[in-house]
XYZ file of C-alpha atoms in Angstrom:
157
model
C -58.579 38.701 -37.213
C -55.704 40.937 -36.342
C -56.186 44.606 -35.604
C -53.518 46.820 -37.224
C -53.331 50.518 -36.368
C -51.643 53.077 -38.463
C -49.360 55.403 -36.506
C -49.888 59.139 -35.927
C -52.544 61.411 -34.592
C -56.105 60.996 -35.977
C -55.359 57.387 -37.313
C -58.087 54.760 -37.189
C -58.366 51.055 -37.210
C -57.905 49.526 -40.783
C -60.012 46.458 -41.362
C -58.332 43.278 -42.649
C -60.278 43.130 -45.925
C -58.501 46.436 -46.894
C -55.157 44.879 -46.453
C -56.179 41.791 -48.533
C -57.605 43.900 -51.337
C -55.594 43.955 -54.640
C -56.972 47.409 -55.365
C -55.391 48.806 -52.221
C -51.952 47.363 -53.132
C -52.222 48.519 -56.770
C -53.105 52.013 -55.778
C -50.380 52.018 -53.105
C -47.774 51.003 -55.736
C -49.085 53.604 -58.273
C -48.887 56.330 -55.526
C -45.315 55.511 -54.665
C -44.187 55.168 -58.223
C -45.898 58.537 -59.239
C -44.261 60.364 -56.288
C -40.842 58.927 -57.289
C -41.293 60.028 -60.854
C -42.410 63.475 -59.796
C -39.496 63.844 -57.351
C -36.818 62.606 -59.664
C -37.916 64.195 -62.887
C -40.037 67.161 -62.670
C -38.619 68.696 -59.509
C -35.126 68.157 -60.437
C -35.879 69.825 -63.873
C -37.520 72.772 -62.194
C -34.612 73.116 -59.795
C -32.052 73.009 -62.551
C -34.051 75.509 -64.617
C -33.990 77.922 -61.567
C -30.199 77.349 -61.029
C -29.606 78.048 -64.800
C -31.586 81.257 -64.617
C -29.785 82.426 -61.502
C -26.402 81.695 -63.182
C -27.462 83.464 -66.340
C -28.492 86.633 -64.220
C -25.065 86.752 -62.581
C -23.351 86.392 -65.985
C -21.687 82.978 -65.358
C -23.144 81.451 -68.614
C -21.986 84.052 -71.137
C -18.472 82.724 -71.430
C -19.402 79.140 -72.419
C -21.883 79.758 -75.128
C -22.321 82.388 -77.892
C -25.800 83.368 -77.250
C -29.317 82.401 -76.144
C -32.269 80.937 -78.074
C -35.901 81.492 -77.468
C -39.061 80.750 -79.566
C -42.319 82.324 -80.474
C -44.955 80.101 -82.022
C -47.846 80.853 -84.272
C -49.311 77.422 -84.802
C -47.269 75.395 -87.286
C -44.810 78.126 -87.679
C -43.042 80.873 -85.723
C -39.724 82.535 -84.973
C -36.435 81.256 -83.487
C -34.925 84.248 -81.659
C -31.108 84.480 -81.203
C -29.818 86.898 -78.591
C -26.213 87.561 -77.500
C -24.443 90.653 -76.233
C -23.421 91.504 -79.858
C -26.586 90.982 -81.732
C -30.300 90.024 -81.674
C -32.054 88.590 -84.721
C -35.045 86.167 -85.465
C -35.398 83.453 -88.184
C -38.731 82.044 -89.555
C -39.403 78.362 -88.888
C -42.004 75.933 -90.063
C -42.737 72.485 -88.682
C -41.459 69.721 -90.961
C -42.734 66.350 -91.845
C -41.318 62.767 -91.488
C -38.070 62.718 -89.555
C -37.700 66.438 -90.104
C -39.131 68.232 -87.112
C -38.464 71.850 -87.921
C -37.136 73.820 -90.933
C -35.540 77.211 -90.011
C -34.880 79.799 -92.772
C -31.358 81.120 -92.465
C -29.794 84.254 -94.040
C -27.460 83.398 -96.909
C -23.802 84.483 -96.815
C -24.390 87.553 -98.979
C -27.072 88.974 -96.555
C -25.735 87.498 -93.268
C -24.022 90.696 -91.921
C -27.020 92.933 -92.921
C -29.606 90.644 -91.223
C -27.779 89.638 -88.178
C -25.265 92.567 -87.385
C -22.646 89.802 -86.927
C -19.389 89.188 -88.988
C -19.537 86.573 -91.724
C -16.539 84.741 -90.125
C -18.800 83.806 -87.246
C -21.699 82.480 -89.369
C -20.839 78.803 -89.216
C -20.120 78.875 -85.428
C -23.437 80.624 -84.650
C -25.484 78.373 -87.024
C -23.919 75.344 -85.385
C -24.785 76.701 -81.961
C -28.323 77.395 -83.090
C -28.739 74.049 -84.727
C -27.480 72.093 -81.553
C -29.504 74.143 -79.157
C -32.786 73.854 -81.142
C -32.237 70.079 -81.648
C -31.611 69.726 -77.864
C -34.729 71.924 -77.075
C -37.112 70.440 -79.503
C -36.309 66.688 -79.530
C -37.158 65.025 -76.172
C -35.039 61.874 -76.839
C -31.772 63.736 -76.906
C -30.883 62.127 -80.248
C -31.850 65.072 -82.449
C -29.441 66.423 -85.135
C -29.423 69.240 -87.659
C -28.228 69.752 -91.234
C -27.804 72.966 -93.131
C -29.298 72.408 -96.524
C -29.355 75.352 -98.822
C -31.033 78.251 -97.075
C -32.437 76.007 -94.411
C -31.277 74.722 -91.121
C -33.334 71.478 -90.685
C -33.794 69.733 -87.424
C -34.151 65.906 -87.489
C -35.327 63.295 -85.119
């Protein structure tokens, strides 16, 4: 029977039956895998989110996108909020069914300027931005897409 000591202050002798136990090795592998997933996914995401917020505070992000999107939820429905230096407006959404994840009610061309305070010429650019951003935010796989169908902007999975 060999005696193996772990290094460091306060370590103790570890019996051989522990090293031969499959439960010890399974738990060790799960601990290592869990720490790698945490370090590579969650911490990187939090760090990127913090860097994006700092960039937004100092104005670096305003040139490369037309606005910002935020959400407020009321169960299976809510509001999609668009905010830019030129305008702020909200659009009602409901959760969809099947491949359709979300249905957002958009202002029609006749009432666009009145409801959004933005020129009609920018309507398609802003709706495309909103559709791309909402699909990116709401579909985890990164393969989401959107379609403008009638008075709805539908987000699909």
